[in-house]
Coordinates of C-alpha atoms and ligand atoms in Angstrom, one line a residue:
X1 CA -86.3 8.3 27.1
X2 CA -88.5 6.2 25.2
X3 CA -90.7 3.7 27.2
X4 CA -91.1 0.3 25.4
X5 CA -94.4 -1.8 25.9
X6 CA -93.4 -5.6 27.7
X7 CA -94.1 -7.0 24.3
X8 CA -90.9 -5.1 22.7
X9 CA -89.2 -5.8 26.3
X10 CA -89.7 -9.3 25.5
X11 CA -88.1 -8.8 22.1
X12 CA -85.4 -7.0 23.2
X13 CA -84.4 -10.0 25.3
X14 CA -84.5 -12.4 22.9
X15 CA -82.6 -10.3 20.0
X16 CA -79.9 -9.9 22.5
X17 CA -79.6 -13.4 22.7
X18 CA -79.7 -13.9 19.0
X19 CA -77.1 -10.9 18.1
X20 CA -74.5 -12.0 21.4
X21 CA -74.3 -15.5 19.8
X22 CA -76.0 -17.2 22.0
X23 CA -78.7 -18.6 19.9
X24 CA -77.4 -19.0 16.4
X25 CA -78.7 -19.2 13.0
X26 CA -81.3 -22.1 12.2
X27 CA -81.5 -22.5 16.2
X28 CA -85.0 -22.8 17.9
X29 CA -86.2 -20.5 20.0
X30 CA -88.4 -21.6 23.3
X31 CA -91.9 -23.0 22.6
X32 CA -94.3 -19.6 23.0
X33 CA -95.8 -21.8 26.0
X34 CA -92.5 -22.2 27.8
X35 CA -91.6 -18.4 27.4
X36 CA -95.0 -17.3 28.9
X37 CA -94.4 -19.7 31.9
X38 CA -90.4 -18.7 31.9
X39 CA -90.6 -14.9 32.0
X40 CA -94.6 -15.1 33.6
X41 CA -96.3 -12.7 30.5
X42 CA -99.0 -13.7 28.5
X43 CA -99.1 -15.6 25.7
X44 CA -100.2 -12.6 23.8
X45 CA -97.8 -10.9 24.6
X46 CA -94.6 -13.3 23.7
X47 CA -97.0 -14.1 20.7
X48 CA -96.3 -9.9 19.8
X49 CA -92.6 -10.6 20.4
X50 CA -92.1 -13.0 18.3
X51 CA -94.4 -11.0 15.4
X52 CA -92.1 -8.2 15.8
X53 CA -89.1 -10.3 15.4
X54 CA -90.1 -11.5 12.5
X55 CA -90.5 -8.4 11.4
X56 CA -87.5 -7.4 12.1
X57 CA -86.2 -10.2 10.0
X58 CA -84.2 -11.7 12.6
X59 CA -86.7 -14.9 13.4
X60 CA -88.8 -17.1 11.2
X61 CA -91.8 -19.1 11.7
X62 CA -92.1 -23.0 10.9
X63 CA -95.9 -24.2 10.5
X64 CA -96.4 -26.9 12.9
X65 CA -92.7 -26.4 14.2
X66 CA -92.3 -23.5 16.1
X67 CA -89.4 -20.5 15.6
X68 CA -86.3 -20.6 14.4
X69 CA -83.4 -18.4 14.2
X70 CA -83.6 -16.9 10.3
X71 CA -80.5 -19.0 8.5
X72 CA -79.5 -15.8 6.2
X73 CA -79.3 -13.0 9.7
X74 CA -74.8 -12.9 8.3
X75 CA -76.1 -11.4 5.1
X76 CA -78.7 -9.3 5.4
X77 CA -76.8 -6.2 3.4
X78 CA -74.5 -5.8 1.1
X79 CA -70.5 -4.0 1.8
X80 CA -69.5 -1.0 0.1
X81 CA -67.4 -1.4 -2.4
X82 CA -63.8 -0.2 -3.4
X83 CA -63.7 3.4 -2.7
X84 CA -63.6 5.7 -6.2
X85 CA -62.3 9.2 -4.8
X86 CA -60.9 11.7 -7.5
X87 CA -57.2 10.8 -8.0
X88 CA -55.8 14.8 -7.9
X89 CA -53.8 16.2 -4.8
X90 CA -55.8 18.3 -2.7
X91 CA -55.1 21.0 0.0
X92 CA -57.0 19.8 3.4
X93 CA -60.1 21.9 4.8
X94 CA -61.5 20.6 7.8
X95 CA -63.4 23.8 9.0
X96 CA -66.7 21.5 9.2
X97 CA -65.6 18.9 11.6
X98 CA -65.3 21.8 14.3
X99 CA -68.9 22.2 14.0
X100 CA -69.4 18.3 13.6
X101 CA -67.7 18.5 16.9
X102 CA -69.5 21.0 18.8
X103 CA -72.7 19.3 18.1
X104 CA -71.5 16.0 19.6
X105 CA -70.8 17.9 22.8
X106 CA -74.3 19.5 23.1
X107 CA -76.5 17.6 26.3
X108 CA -78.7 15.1 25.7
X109 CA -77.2 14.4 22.0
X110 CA -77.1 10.6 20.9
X111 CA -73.8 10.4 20.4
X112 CA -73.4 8.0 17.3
X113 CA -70.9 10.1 15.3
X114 CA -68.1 10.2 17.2
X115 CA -65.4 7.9 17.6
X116 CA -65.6 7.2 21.5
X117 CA -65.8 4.7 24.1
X118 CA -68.3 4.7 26.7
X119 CA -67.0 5.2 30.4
X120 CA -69.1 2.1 31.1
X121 CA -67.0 -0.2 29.1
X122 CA -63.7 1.4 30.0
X123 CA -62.0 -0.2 33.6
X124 CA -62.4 2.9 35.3
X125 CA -62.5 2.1 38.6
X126 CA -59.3 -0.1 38.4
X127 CA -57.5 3.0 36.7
X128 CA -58.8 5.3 39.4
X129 CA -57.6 3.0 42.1
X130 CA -53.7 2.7 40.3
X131 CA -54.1 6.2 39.9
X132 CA -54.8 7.1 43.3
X133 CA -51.6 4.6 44.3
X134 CA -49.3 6.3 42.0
X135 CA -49.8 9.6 43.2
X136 CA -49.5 8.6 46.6
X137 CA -46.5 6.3 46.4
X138 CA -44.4 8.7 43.4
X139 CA -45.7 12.2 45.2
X140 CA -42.3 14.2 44.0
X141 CA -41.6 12.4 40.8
X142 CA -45.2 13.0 39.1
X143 CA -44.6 16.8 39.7
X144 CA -41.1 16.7 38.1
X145 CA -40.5 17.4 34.4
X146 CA -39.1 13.9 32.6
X147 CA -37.1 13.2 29.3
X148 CA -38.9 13.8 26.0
X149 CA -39.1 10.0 25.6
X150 CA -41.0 9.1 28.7
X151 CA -40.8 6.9 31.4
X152 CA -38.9 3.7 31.4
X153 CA -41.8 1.3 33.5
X154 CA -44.1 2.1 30.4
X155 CA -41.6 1.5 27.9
X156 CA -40.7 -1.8 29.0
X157 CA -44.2 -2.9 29.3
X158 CA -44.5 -2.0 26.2
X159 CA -41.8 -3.3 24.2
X160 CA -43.2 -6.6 26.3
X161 CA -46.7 -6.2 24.4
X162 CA -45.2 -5.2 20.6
X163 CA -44.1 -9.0 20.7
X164 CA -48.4 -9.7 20.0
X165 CA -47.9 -6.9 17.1
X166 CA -45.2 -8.7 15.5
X167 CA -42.1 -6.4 16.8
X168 CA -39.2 -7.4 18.8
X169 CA -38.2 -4.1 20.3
X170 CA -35.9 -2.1 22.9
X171 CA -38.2 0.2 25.1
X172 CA -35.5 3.0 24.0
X173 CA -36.7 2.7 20.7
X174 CA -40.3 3.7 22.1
X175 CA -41.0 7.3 22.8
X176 CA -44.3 8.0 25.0
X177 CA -46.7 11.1 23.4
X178 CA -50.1 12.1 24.1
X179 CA -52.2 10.3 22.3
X180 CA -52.3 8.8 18.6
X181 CA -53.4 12.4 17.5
X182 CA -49.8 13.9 19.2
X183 CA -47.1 10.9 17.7
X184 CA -49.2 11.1 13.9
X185 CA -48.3 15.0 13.9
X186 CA -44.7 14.1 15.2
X187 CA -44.1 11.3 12.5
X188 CA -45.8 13.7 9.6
X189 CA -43.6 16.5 11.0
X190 CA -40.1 14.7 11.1
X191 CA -40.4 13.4 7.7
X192 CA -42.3 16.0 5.6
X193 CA -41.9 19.9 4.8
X194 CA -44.7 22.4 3.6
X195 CA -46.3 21.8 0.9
X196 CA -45.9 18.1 0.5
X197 CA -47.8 15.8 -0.5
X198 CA -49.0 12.6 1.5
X199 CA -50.7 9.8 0.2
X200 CA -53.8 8.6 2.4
X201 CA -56.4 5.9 2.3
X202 CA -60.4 7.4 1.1
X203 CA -61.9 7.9 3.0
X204 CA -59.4 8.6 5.6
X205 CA -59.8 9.6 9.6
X206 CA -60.4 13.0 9.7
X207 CA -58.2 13.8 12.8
X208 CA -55.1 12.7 10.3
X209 CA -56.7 15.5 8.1
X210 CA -56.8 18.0 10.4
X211 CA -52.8 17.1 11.2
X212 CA -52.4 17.9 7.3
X213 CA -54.0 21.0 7.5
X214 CA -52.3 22.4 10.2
X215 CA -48.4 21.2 9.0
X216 CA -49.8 22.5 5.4
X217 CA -49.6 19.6 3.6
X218 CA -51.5 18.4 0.8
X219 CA -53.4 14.7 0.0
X220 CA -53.6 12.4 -2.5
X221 CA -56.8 10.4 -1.6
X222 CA -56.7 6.8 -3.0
X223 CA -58.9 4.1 -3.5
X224 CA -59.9 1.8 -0.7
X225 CA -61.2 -1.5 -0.2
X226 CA -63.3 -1.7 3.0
X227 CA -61.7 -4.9 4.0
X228 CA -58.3 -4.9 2.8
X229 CA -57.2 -1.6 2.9
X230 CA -55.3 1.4 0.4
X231 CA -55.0 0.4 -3.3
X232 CA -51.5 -0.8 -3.7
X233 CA -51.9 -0.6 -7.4
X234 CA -53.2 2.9 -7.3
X235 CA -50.3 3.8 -4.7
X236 CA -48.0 2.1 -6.8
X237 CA -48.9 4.3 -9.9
X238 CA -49.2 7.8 -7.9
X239 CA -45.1 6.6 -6.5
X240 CA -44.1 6.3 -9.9
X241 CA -45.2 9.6 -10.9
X242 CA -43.5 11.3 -7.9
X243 CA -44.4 14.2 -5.4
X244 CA -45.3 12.2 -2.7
X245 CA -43.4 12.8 0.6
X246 CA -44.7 10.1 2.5
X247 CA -48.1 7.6 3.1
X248 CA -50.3 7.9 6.3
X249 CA -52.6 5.4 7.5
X250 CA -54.4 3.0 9.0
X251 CA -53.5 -0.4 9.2
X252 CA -56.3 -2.7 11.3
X253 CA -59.7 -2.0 11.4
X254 CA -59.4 1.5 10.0
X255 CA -61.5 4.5 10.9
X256 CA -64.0 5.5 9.1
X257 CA -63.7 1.9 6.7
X258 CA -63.1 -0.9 9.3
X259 CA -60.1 -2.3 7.0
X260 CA -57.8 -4.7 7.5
X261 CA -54.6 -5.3 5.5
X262 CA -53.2 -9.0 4.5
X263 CA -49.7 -9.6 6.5
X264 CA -49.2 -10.6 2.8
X265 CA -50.2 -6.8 1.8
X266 CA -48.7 -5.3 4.7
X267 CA -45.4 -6.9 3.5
X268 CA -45.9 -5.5 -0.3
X269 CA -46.8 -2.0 0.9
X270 CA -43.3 -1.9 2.9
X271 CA -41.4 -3.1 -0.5
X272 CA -43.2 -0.8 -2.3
X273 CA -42.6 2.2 -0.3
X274 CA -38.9 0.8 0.2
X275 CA -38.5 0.9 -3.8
X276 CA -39.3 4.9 -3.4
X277 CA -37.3 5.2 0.1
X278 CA -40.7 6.7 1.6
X279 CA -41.7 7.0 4.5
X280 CA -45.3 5.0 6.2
X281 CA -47.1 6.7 9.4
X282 CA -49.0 3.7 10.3
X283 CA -51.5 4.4 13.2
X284 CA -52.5 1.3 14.8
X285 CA -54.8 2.5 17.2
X286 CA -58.0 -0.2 16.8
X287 CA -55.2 -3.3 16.0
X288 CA -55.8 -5.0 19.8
X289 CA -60.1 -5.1 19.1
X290 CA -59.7 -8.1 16.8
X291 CA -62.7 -10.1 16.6
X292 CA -61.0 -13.4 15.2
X293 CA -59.0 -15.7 17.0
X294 CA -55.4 -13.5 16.3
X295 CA -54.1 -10.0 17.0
X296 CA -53.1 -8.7 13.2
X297 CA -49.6 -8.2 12.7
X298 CA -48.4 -4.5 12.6
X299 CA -47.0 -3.1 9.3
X300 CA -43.9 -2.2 11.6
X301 CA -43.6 -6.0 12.1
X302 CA -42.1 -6.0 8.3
X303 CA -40.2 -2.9 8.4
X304 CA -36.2 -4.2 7.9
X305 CA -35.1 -0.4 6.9
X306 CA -36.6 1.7 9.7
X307 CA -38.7 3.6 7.4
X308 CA -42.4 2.8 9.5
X309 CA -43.0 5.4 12.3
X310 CA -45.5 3.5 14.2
X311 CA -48.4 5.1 16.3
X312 CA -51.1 4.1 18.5
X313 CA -52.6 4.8 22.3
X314 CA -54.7 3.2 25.0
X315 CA -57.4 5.2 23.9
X316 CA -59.7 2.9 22.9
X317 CA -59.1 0.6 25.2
X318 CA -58.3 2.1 28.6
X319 CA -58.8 5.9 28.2
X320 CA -59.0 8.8 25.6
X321 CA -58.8 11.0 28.8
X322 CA -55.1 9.6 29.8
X323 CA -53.6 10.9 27.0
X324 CA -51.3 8.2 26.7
X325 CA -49.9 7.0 23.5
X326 CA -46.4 6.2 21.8
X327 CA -44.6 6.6 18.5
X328 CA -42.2 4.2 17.3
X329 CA -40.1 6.3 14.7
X330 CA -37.6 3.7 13.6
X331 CA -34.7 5.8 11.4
X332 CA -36.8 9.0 12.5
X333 CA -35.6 8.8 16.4
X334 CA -33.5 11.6 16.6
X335 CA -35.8 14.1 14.6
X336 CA -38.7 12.3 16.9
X337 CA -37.7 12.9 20.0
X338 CA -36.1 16.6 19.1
X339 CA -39.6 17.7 17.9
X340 CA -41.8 16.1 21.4
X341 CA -39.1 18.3 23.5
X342 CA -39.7 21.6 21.2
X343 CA -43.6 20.7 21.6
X344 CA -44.0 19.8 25.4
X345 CA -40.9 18.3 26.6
X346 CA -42.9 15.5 27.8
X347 CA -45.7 13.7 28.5
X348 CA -47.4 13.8 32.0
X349 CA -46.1 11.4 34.3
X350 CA -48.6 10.2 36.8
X351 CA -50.9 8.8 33.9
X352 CA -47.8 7.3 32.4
X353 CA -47.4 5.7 35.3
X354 CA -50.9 4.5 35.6
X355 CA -51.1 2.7 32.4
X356 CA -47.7 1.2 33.2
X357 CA -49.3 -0.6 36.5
X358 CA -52.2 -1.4 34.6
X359 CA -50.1 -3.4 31.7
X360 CA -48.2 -4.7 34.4
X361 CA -50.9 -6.2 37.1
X362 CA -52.2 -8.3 34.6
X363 CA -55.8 -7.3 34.2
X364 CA -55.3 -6.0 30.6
X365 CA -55.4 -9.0 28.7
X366 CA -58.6 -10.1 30.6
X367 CA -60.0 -6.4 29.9
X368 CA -59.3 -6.3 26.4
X369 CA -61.2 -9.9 25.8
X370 CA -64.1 -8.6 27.3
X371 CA -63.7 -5.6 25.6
X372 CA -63.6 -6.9 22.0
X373 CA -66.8 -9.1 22.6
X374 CA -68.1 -5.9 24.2
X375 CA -67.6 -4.2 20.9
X376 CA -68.4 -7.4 18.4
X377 CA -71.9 -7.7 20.1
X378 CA -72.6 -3.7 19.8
X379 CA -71.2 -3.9 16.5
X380 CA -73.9 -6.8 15.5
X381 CA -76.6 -5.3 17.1
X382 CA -76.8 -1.7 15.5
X383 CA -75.6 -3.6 11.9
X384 CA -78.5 -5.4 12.8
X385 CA -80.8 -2.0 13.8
X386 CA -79.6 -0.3 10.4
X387 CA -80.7 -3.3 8.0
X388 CA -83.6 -3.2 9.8
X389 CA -84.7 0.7 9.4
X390 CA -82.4 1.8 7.0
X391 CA -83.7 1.5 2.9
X392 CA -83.5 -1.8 1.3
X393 CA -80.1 -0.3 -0.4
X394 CA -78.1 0.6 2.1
X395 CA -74.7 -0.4 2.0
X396 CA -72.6 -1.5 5.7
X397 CA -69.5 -2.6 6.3
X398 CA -68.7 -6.1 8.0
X399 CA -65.2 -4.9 9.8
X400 CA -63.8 -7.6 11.9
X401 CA -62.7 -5.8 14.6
X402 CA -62.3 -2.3 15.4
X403 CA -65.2 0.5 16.7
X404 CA -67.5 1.8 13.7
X405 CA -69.3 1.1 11.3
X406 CA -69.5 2.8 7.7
X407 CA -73.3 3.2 6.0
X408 CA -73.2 4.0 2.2
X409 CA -76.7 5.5 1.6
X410 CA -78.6 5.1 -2.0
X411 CA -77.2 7.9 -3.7
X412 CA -79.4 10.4 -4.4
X413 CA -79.7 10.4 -0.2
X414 CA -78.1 14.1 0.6
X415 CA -76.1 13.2 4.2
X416 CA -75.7 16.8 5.4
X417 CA -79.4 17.0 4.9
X418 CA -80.1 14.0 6.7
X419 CA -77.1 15.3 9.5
X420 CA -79.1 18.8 10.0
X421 CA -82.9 16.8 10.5
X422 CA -81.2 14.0 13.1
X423 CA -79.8 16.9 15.1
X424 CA -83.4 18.2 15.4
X425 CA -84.1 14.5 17.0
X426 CA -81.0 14.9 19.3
X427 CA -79.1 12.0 17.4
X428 CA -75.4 12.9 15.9
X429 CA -73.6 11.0 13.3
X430 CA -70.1 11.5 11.1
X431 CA -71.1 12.8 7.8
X432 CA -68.8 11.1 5.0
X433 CA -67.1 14.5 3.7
X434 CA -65.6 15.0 6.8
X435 CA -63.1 12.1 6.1
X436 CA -62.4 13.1 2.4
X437 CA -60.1 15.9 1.4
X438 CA -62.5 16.2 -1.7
X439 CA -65.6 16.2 -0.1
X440 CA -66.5 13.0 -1.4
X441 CA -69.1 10.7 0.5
X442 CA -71.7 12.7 0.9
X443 CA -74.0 9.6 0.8
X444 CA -72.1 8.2 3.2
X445 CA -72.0 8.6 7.6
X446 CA -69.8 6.6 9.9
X447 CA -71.7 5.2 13.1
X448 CA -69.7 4.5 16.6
X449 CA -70.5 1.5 18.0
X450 CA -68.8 2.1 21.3
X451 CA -71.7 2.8 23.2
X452 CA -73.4 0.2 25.3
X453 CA -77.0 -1.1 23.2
X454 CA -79.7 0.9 24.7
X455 CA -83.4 1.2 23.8
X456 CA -82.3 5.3 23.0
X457 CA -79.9 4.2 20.2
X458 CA -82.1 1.7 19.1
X459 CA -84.6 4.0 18.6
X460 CA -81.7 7.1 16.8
X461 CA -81.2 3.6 14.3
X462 CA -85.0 3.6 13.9
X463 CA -84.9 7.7 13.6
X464 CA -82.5 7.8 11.1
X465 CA -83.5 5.3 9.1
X466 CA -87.2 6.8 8.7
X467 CA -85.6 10.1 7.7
X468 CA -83.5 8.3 5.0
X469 CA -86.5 6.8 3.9
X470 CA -88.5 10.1 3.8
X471 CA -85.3 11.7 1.8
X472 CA -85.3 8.5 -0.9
X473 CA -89.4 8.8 -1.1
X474 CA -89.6 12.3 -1.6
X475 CA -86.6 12.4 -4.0
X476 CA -88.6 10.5 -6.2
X477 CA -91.5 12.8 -6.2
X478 CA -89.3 15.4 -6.9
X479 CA -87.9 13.9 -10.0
X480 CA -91.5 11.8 -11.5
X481 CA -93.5 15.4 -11.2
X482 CA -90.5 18.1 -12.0
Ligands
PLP501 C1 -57.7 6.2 13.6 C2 -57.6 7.1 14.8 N1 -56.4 7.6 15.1 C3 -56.3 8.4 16.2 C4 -57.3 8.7 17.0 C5 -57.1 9.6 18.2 O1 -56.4 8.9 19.1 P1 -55.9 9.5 20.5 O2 -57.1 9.7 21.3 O3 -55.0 8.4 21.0 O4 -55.1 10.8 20.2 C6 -58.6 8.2 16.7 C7 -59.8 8.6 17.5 O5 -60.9 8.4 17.1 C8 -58.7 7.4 15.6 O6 -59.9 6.8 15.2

């Protein structure tokens, strides 16, 4: 725990104001006089406050004026640019992110790499409390087996919901699965065979490679803007020269990249796949943490053949521990719904039932608004931490929506060196190979953001960004005296 002088408290209180919205660029802040009477410090000390925000680069100083918000805080770093992984099919080894995994579990670690949401933003207590209601109210049913496809109260909700995605649908069409992770390995499964070859966005989420390691199937990795998404042109040219059995990915606010596809794209990708009668596993999973005024479309919502297996949870939202997620498999029904029975027969009932209450009582939509602002501010803050610490050339990526962030380091910055000396400081992050088939990005980490700002990840930002600086500087002694 790292104890932070009243000076830096100060700070912390008015950079929480600037990175929330609340005071915006070229707004000015209170008088140093009126702070020190407000908050009852000294003027020393708000004097120190406001030195270290400017240092931080988050607050300027007028002569004769006073403070003022800095104008330029939107575009303090530059965004990666269009991915450039090498265009060859590869067979998937993921034998590192076991390890990445069991280093995220260890106490006391910083948990930056992973993918999660923290319990304190998740409405556990109300899903406790429908929880507890369910079991006493369905006592026999939750302990009887049900049909592979899950139960009705959920599916109805929703097929209510997929109306905001862009999808009219019948809840039969909907089968309930456990998790993303469970309906991604059912859609790969029904429409590929061993030795395939699937066509994926790099970097890609490394849980989907995992799923291709274990059905033995091979990737293509293709280039990938971090705001709009897979190459269509580079798609386009690896259809035309054939072998691939399907595409897999991520449509809003992708993990690792934060992408987001065009309703204009989504529409081309679906022709474009139609032209080669492929079939698209589109995971959807971050699509309701928008942080613009409108849910994006699904890619499902252009679909007019059936060829889109759709998949996405509450996960994010209301709880990876639920297990509760759903596939919409389109033409793939039959083969769908054979496969969940051969696998588990179905999914648990009582959390089913749960989520259904919680769609259905009418706290969700209030949940999820004050979950994407919860997110939006955490994402601005640690973008905010990392242009601060991290070197002057340091890449981030400006998603608009979604969980995590994606850091491009200078390049001669070895990650998995930098990964092995953070663990040492208790801090964990998502080393860039991890999501690439061919090992690329290894100058690149993902960062979750769905951990509540803290002075502990402030100071992990501030960790790792010294380390990367120590790497850069002593990378250059290397090279002037060798
Ligand atoms: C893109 C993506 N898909 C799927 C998952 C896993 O989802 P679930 O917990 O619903 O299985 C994650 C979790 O991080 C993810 O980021």
């Amino acid at each position: 725990m790292v104890v932070k002088n009243l000076y830096e408290k100060v700070a912390d209180r008015i950079s929480g104001l600037i990175l929330e919205g609340t005071l915006k660029s070229g707004d000015r802040l209170p008088s140093v006089r009126k702070l020190h009477k407000q908050l009852s410090v000294s003027i020393s000390t708000v004097l120190e406050a406001y030195r270290l925000l400017e240092d931080k680069g988050l607050i300027v100083a007028r002569p004769q004026s006073g403070y003022y918000v800095k104008q330029s805080l939107a575009i303090a770093s530059e965004e990666p640019k269009l991915s450039d992984p090498p265009i060859s099919i590869s067979t998937v080894d993921t034998s590192l992110v076991a390890r990445i995994y069991g280093d995220i579990n260890k106490p006391g670690i910083v948990k930056l790499g992973a993918a999660i949401p923290s319990p304190e933003i998740l409405p556990v207590a109300a899903l406790n409390r429908l929880m507890g209601k369910v079991i006493r109210d369905r006592s026999s049913l939750i302990h009887s087996y049900h049909t592979p496809e899950g139960c009705q109260s959920l599916r109805q909700e929703i097929a209510k919901r997929a109306i905001d995605i862009g999808c009219y649908l019948n809840p039969d069409s909907i089968i309930i699965t456990n998790g993303t992770t469970e309906a991604v390995y059912l859609a790969l499964k029904s429409v590929t065979k061993p030795g395939d070859t699937v066509a994926i966005e790099s970097p890609s989420y490394y849980g989907l490679l995992q799923t291709l390691e274990s059905l033995h199937l091979k990737a293509l990795e293709l280039p990938t803007d971090p705001k709009y998404g897979i190459s269509l042109e580079h798609l386009a040219t690896a259809l035309d020269r054939g072998g691939i059995a399907a595409c897999a990915l991520v449509s809003n606010f992708s993990n690792p990249l934060g992408s987001c596809m065009s309703d204009a794209k989504k529409r081309s990708l679906v022709k474009l796949l139609d032209r080669y009668n492929i079939p698209l596993i589109e995971d959807d999973i971050y699509g309701d943490l928008y942080f613009t005024e409108n849910r994006p479309k699904a890619i499902k919502a252009f679909d007019t053949r059936g060829r889109v297996l759709y998949c996405t949870s509450v996960s994010k939202i209301l709880s990876p521990g639920l297990r509760v997620g759903w596939i919409i498999p389109g033409c793939y029904q039959t083969e769908v719904k054979r496969l969940k029975m051969v696998l588990n027969l179905t999914t648990a009932i009582a959390t089913q039932l749960t989520v259904a209450a919680f769609l259905n009582n009418g706290g969700y939509d209030r949940h999820l608004r004050k979950m994407r602002q919860t997110y939006r501010v955490q994402m601005d803050r640690i973008r905010a931490a990392i242009c601060n610490y991290f070197p002057p050339q340091t890449k981030i990526t400006r998603p608009q929506g979604g969980q995590v962030l994606w850091v491009e380091l200078p390049g001669t910055i070895d990650v998995m060196n930098l990964y092995d000396r953070a663990l040492e400081y208790q801090i964990s992050i998502a080393p860039g190979m991890i999501f690439s088939p061919s090992k690329s990005y290894n100058n690149c980490f993902r960062i979750n953001c769905g951990l509540p700002w803290s002075e502990d990840i402030d100071r992990a930002i501030q960790i790792l960004g010294a380390l990367s600086q120590q790497q850069l500087a002593n990378k250059v002694l290397t090279s002037k005296y060798s």
